[in-house]
Coordinates of N, CA and C and ligand atoms in Angstrom, one line a residue:
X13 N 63.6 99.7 111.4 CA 64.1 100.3 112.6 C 64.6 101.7 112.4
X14 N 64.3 102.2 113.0 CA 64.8 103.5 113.6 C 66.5 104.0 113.0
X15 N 66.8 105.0 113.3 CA 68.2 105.1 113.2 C 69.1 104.9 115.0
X16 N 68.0 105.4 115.6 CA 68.0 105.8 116.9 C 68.0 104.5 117.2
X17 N 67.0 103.9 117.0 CA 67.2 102.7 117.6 C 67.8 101.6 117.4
X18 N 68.2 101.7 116.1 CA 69.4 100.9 115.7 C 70.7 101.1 116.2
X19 N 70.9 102.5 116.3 CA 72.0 102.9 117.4 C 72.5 102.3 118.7
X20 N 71.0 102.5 119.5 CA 71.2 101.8 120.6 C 71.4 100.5 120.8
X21 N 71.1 99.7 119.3 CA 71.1 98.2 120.0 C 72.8 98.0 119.2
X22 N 73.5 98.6 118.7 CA 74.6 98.7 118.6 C 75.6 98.7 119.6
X23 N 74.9 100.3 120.3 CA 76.2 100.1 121.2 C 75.6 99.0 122.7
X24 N 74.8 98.7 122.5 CA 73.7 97.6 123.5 C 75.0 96.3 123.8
X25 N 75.1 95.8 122.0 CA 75.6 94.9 121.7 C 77.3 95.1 122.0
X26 N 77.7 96.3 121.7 CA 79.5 96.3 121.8 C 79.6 96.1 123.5
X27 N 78.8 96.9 124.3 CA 78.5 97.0 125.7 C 78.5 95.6 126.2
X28 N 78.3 94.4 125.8 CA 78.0 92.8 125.8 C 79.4 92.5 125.4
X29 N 79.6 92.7 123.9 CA 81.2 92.4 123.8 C 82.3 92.4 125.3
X30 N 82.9 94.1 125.4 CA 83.5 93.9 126.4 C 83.5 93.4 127.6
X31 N 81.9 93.2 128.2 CA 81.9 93.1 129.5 C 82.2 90.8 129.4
X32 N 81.3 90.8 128.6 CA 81.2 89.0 128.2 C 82.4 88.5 127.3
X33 N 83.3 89.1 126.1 CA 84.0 88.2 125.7 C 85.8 88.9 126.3
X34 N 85.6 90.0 126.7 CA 86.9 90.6 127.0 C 87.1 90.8 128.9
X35 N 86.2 91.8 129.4 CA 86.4 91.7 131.0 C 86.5 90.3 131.1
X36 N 85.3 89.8 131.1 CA 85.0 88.5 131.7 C 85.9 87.2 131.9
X37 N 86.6 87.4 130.4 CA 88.1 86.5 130.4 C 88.9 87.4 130.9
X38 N 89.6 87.9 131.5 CA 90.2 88.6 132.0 C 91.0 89.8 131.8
X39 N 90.6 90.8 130.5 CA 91.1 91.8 130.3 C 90.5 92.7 131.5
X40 N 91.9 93.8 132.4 CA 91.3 94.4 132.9 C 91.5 96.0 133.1
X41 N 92.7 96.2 131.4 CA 92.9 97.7 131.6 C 92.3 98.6 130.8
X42 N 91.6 99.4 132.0 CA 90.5 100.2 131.7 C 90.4 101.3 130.4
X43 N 91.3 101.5 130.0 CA 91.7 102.2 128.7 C 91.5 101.5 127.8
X44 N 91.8 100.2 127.7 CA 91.6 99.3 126.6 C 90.1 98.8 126.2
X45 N 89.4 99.0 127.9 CA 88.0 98.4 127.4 C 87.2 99.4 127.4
X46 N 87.5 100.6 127.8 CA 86.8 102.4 127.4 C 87.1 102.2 125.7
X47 N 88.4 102.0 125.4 CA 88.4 102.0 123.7 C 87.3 101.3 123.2
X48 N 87.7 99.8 123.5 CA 86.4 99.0 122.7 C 84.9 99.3 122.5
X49 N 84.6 100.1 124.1 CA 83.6 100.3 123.8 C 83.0 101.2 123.6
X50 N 84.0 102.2 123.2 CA 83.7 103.5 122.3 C 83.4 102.9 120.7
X51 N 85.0 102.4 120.3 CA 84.6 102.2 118.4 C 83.6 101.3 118.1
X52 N 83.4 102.0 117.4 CA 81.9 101.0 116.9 C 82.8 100.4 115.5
X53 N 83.0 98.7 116.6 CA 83.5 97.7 115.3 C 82.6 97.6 114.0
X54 N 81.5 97.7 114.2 CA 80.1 97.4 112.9 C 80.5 98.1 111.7
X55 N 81.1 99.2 111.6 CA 81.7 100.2 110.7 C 83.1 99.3 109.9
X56 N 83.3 98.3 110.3 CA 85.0 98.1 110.1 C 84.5 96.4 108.9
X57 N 83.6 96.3 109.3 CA 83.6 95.1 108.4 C 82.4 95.8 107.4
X58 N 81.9 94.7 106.1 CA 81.0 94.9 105.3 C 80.0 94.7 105.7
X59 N 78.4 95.5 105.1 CA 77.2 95.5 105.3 C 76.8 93.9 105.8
X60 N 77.3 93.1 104.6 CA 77.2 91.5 105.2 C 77.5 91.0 106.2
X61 N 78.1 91.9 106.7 CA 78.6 91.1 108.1 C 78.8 91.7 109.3
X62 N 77.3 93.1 109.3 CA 77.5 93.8 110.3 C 76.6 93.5 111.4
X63 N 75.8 92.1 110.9 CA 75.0 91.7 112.5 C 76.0 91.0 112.8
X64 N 77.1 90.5 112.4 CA 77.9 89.6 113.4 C 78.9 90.4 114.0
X65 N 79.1 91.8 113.5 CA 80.2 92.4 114.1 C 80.9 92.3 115.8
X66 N 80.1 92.1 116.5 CA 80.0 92.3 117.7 C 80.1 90.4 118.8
X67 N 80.5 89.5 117.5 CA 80.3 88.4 117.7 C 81.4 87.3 118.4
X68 N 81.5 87.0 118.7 CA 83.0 86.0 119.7 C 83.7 85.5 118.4
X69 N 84.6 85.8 117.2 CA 84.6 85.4 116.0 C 85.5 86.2 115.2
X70 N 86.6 85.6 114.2 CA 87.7 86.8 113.4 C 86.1 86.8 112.5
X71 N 86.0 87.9 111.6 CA 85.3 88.1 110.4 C 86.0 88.5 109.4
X72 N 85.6 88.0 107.8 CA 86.1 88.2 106.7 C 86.2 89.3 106.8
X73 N 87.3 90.5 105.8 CA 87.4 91.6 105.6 C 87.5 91.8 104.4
X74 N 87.6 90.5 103.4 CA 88.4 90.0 102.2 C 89.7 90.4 102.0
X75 N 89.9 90.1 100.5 CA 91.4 89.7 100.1 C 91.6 88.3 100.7
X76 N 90.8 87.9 101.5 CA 91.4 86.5 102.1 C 91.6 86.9 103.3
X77 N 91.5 88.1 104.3 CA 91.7 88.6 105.5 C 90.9 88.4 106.3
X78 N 91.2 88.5 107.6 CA 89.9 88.5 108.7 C 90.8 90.0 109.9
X79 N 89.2 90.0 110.2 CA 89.7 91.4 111.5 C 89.7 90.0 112.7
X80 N 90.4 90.3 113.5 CA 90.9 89.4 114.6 C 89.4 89.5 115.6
X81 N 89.4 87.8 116.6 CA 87.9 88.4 117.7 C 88.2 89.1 118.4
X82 N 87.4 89.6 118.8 CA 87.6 90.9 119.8 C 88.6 90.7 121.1
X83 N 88.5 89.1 121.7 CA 89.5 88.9 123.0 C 90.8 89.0 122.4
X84 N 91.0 88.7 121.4 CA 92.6 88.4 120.5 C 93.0 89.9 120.6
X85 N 92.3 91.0 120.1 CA 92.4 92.1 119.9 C 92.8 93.2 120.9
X86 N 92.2 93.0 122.0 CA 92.0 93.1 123.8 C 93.5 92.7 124.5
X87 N 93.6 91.1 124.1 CA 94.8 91.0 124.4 C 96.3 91.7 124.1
X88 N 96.2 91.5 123.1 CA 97.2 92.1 122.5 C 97.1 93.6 122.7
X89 N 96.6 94.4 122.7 CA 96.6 95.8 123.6 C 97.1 96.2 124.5
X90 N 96.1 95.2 125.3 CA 96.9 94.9 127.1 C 98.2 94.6 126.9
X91 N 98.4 93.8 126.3 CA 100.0 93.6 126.2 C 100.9 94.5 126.0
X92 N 100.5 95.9 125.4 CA 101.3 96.8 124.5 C 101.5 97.8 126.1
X93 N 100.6 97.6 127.1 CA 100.7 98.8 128.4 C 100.9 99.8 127.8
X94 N 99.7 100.8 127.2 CA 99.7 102.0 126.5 C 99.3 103.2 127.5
X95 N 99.9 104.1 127.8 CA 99.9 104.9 128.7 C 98.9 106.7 127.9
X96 N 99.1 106.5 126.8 CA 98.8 107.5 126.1 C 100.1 108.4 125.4
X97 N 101.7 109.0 125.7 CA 101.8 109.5 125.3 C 102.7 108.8 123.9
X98 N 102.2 107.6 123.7 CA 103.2 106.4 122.9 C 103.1 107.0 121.1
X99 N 104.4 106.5 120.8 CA 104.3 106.6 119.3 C 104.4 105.1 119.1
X100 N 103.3 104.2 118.2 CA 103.0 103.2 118.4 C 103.2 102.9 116.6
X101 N 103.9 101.2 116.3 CA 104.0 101.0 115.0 C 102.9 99.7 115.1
X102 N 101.7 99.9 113.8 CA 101.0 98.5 113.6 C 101.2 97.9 112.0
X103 N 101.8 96.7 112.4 CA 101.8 96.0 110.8 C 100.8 95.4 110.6
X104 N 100.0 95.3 109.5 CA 99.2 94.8 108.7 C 97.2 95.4 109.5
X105 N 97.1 96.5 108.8 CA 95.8 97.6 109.0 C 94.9 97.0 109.1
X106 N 94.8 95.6 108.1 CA 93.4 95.2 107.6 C 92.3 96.2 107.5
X107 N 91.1 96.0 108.1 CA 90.1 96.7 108.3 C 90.4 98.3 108.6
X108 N 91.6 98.4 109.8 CA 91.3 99.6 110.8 C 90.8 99.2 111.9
X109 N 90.1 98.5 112.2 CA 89.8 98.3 113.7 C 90.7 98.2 114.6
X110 N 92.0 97.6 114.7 CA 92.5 98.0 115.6 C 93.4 99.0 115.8
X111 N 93.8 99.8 114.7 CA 94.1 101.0 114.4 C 93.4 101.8 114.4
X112 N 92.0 102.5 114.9 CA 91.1 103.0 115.8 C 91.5 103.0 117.0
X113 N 91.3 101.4 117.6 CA 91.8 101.4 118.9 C 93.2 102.0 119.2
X114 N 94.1 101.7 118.7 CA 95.4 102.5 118.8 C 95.5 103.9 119.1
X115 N 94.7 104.6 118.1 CA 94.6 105.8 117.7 C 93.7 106.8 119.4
X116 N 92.7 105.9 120.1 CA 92.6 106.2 121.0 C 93.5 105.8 122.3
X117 N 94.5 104.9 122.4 CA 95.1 104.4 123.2 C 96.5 105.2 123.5
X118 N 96.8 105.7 122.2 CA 98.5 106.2 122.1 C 98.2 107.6 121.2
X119 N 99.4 108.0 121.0 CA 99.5 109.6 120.4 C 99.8 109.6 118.8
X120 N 100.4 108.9 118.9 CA 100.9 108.6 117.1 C 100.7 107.2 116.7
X121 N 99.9 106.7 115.3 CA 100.0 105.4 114.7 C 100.6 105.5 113.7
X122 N 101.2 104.8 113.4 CA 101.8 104.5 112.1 C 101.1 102.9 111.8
X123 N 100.7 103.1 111.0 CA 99.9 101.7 110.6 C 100.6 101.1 108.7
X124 N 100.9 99.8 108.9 CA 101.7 99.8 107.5 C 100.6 98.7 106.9
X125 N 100.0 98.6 105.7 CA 99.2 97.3 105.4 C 100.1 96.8 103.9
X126 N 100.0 95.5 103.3 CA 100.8 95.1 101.8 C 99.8 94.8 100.8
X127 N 98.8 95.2 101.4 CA 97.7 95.5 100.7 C 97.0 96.8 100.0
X128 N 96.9 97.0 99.0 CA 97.0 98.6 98.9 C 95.6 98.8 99.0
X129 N 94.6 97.8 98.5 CA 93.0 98.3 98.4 C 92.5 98.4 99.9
X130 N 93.1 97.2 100.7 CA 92.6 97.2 102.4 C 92.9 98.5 103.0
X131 N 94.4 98.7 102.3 CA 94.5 100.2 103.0 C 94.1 101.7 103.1
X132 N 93.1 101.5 101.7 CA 93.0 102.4 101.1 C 91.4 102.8 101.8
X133 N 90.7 101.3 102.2 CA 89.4 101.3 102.8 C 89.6 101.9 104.1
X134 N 90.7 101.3 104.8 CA 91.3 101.7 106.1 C 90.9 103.1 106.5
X135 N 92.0 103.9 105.7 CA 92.6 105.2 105.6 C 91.3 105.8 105.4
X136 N 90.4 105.7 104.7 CA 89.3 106.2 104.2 C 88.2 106.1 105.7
X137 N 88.4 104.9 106.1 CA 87.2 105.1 107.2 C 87.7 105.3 108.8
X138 N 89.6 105.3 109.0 CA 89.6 106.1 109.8 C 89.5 107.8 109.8
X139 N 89.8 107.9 108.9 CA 89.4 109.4 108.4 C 87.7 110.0 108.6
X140 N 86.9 109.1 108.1 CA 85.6 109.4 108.4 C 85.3 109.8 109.5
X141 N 85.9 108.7 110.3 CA 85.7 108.5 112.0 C 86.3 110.0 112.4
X142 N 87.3 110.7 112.1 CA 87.6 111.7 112.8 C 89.1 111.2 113.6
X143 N 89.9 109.8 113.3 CA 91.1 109.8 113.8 C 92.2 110.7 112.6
X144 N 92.8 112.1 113.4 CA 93.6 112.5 113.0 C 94.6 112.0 113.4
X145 N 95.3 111.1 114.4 CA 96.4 110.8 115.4 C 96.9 109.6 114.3
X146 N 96.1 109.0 112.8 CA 97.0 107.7 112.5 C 97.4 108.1 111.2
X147 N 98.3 107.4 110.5 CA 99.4 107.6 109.4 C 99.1 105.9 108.7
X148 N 98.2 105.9 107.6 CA 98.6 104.4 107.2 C 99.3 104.6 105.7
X149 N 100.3 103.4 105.5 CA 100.8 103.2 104.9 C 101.0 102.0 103.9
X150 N 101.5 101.9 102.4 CA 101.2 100.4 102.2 C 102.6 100.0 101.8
X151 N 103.0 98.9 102.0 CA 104.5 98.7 101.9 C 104.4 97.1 103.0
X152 N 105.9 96.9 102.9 CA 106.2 95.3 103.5 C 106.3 95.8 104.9
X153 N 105.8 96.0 106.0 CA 105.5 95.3 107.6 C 106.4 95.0 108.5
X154 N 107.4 93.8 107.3 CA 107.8 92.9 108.4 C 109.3 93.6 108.2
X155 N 109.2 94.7 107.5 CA 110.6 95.4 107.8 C 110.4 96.5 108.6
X156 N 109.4 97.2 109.1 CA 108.8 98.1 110.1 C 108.7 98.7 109.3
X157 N 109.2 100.5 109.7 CA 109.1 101.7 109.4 C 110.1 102.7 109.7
X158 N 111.3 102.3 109.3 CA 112.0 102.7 109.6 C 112.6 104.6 109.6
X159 N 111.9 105.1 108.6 CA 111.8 106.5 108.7 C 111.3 107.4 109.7
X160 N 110.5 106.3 110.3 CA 109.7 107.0 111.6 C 110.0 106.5 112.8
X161 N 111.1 105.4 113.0 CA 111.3 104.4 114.7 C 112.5 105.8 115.2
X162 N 112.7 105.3 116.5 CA 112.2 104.1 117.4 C 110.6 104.4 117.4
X163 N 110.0 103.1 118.0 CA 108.4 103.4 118.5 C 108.4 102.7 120.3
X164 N 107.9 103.0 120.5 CA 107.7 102.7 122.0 C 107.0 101.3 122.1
X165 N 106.0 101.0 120.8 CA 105.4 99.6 120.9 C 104.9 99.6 119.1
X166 N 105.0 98.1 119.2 CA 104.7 97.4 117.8 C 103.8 96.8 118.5
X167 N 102.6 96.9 117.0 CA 101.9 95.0 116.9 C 101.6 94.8 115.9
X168 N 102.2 93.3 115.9 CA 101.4 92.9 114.2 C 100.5 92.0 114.5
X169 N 99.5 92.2 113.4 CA 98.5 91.9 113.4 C 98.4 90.0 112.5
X170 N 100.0 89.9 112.0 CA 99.6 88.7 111.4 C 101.2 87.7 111.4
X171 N 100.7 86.3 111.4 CA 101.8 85.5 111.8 C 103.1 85.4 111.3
X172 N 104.5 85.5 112.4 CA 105.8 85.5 111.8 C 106.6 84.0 111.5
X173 N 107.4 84.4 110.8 CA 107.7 82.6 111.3 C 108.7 82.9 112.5
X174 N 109.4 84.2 112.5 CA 110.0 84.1 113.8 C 109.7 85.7 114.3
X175 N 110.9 86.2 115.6 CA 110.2 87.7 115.6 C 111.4 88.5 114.8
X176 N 110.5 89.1 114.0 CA 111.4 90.2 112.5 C 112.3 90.8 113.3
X177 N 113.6 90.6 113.0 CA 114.8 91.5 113.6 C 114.6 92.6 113.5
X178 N 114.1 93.6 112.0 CA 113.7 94.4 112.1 C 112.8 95.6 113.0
X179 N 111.6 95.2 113.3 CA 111.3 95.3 114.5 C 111.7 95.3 115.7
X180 N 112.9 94.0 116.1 CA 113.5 94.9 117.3 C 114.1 95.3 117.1
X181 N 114.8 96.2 115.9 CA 115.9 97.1 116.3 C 114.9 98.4 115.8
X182 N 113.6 98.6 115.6 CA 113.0 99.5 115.5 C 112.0 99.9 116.9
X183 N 112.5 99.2 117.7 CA 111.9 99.0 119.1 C 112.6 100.1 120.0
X184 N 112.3 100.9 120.9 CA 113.1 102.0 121.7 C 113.1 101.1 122.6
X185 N 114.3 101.4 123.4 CA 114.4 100.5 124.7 C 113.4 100.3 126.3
X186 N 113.4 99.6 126.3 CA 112.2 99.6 127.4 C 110.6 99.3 126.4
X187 N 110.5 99.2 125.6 CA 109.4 99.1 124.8 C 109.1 98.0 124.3
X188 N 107.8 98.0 123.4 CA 107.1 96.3 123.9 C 106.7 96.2 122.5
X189 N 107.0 94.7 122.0 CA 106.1 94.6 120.8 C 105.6 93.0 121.1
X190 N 104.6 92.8 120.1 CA 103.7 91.9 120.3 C 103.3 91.2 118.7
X191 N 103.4 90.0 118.9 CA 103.4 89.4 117.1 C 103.1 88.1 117.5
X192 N 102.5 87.5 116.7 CA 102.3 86.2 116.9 C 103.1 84.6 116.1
X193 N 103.7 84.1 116.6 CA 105.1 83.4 115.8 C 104.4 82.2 115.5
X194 N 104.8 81.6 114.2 CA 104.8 80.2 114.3 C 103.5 80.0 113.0
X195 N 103.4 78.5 112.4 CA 103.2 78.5 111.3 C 101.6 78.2 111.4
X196 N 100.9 78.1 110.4 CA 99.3 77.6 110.4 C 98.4 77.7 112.2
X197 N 99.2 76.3 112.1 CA 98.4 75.5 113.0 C 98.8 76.2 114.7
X198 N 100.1 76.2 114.8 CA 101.0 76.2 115.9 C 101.1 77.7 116.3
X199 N 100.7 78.4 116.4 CA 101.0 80.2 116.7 C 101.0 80.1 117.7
X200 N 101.9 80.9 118.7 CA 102.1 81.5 119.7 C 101.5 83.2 120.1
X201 N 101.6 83.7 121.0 CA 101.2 85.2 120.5 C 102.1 85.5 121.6
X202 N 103.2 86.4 121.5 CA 104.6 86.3 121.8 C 104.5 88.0 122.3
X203 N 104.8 88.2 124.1 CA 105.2 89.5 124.3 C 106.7 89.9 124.1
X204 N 107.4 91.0 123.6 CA 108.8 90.8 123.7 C 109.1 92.1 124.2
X205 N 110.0 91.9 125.1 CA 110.3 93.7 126.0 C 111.6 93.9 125.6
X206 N 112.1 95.0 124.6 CA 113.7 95.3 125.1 C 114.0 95.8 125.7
X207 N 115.1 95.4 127.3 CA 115.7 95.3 128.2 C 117.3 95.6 128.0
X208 N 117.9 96.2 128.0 CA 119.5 96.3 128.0 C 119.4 96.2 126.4
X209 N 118.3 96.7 125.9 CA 119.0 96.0 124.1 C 118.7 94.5 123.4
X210 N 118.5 94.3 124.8 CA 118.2 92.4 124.3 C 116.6 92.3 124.8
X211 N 115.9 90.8 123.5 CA 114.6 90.8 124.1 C 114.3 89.6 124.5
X212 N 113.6 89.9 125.7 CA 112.9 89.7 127.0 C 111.3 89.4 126.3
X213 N 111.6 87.5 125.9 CA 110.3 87.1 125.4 C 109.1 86.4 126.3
X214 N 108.1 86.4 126.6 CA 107.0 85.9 127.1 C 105.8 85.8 125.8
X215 N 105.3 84.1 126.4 CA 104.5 83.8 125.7 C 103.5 83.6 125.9
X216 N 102.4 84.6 125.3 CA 100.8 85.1 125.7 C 100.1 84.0 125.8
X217 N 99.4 83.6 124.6 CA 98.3 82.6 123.8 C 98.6 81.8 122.8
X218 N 98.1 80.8 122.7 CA 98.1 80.0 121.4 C 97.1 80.9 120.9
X219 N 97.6 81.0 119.4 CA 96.5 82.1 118.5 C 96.4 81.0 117.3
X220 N 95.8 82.3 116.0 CA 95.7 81.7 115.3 C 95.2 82.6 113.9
X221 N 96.6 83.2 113.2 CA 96.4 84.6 112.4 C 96.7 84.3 111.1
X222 N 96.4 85.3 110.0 CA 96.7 84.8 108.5 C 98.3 85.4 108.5
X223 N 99.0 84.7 107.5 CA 100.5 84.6 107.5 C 100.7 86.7 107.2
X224 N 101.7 86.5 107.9 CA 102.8 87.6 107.5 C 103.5 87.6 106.5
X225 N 103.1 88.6 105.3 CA 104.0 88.1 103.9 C 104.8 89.2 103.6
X226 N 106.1 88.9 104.1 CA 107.3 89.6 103.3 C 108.7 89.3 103.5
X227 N 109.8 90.1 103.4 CA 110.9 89.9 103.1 C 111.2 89.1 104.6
X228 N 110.7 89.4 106.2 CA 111.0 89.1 107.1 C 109.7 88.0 108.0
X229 N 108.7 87.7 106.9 CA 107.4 86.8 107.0 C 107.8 85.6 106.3
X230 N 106.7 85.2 106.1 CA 106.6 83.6 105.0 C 106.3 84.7 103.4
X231 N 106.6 82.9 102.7 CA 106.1 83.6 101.1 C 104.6 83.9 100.9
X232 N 104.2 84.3 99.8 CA 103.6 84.0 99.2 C 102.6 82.7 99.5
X233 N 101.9 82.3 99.3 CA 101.5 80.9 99.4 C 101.9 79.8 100.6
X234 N 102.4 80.4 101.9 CA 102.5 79.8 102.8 C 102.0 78.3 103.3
Ligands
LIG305 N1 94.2 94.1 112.9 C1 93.5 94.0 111.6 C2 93.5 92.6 111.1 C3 94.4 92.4 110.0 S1 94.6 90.9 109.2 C4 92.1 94.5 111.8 O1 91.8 95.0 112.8 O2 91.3 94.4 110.8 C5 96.3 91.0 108.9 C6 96.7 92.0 107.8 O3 98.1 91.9 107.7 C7 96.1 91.7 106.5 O4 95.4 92.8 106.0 C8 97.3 91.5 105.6 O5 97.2 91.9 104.3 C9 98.4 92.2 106.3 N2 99.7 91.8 106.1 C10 100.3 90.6 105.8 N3 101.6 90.7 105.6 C11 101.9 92.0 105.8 C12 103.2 92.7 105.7 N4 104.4 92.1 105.4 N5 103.1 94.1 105.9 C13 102.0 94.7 106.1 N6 100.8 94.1 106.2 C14 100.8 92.7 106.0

């Protein structure tokens, strides 16, 4: 095939993503599904696994990681109401894919991963891409980032056993973060708004994410 025409069945395919696994279930803010189907996810996973990029499905990223499906991803976005002028905090980078998305959605990312090789692939291929607007970092997550808060919105990308104090008190008031609580089997995917200081929890989805490992996550070997 072509390059050209490989192109096109690319973005053919991401163009199917949004409209069938994200509109169609009901995401409907238009920023969020202009993002998706600008980044070309195929880039974010390995050669092995770039016909399924585009597939209703988390994919390996290794280390034992997966990039989340694409509705999981969508959701959680939507959830964050990104207006554009946001300074936004994401724990655990994996791939980058949704730190791409971020990076078009909001003005500043701070992206933290506890992985130093994932972040290093990250860093490297949002940089290719041409995102100057993200900052990734490697260090523990579930304590935020505190050199750089308040942020207007958090998401983490991987499960808490509860939501990290840290993060809300690294939350600016009126601002939204999004994490998914609860062990293995049981995950919630948890909006929380701080309101007067205090948070104002709603609960999205039953999910289903690899643990959150640090000082304010599970251990090791969860
Ligand atoms: N959103 C990512 C998916 C990441 S999978 C993507 O688009 O690819 C979850 C990631 O969280 C993994 O890479 C894992 O290493 C990372 N992680 C787990 N605990 C963490 C912590 N305490 N701090 C930062 N990252 C963490």
């Amino acid at each position: 095939m072509s390059m050209d025409v490989q192109t096109d069945r690319l973005t053919a395919l991401r163009q199917s993503m949004v409209n069938d696994q994200v509109h169609a279930r009901g995401v409907r803010d238009q920023r969020v599904l202009a993002a998706m189907t600008k980044v070309p996810r195929h880039l974010f996973v390995d050669d092995e696994y770039q016909a399924q990029a585009y597939e209703d499905h988390p994919i390996p990223i290794g280390e034992g990681q997966t990039v989340s499906q694409p509705l999981i991803v969508a959701l959680m976005l939507e959830a964050l109401s990104l207006a554009g002028p946001e300074t936004v905090l994401e724990v655990g980078t994996g791939s980058g894919y949704q730190t791409a998305l971020l990076a078009e959605l909001a003005q500043q990312v701070y992206s933290v991963e506890r992985l130093p090789e994932l972040a290093r692939s990250a860093a490297a291929r949002l940089e290719s891409l041409g995102y100057g607007n993200v900052s990734v970092s490697v260090g523990d997550g579930s304590l935020g980032l505190s050199e750089k808060a308040p942020f207007d919105a958090i998401v983490v990308s991987a499960a808490a056993p509860q939501i990290p104090q840290a993060l809300l008190e690294q939350l600016r008031e009126g601002g939204r973060l999004v994490v998914p609580v609860g062990p293995a089997h049981a995950q919630e995917l948890q909006l929380v708004r701080k309101q007067q200081g205090r948070a104002v929890i709603a609960n999205l989805e039953g999910c289903r994410f690899v643990p959150l490992i640090g000082q304010q996550g599970y251990e090791e070997g969860w």
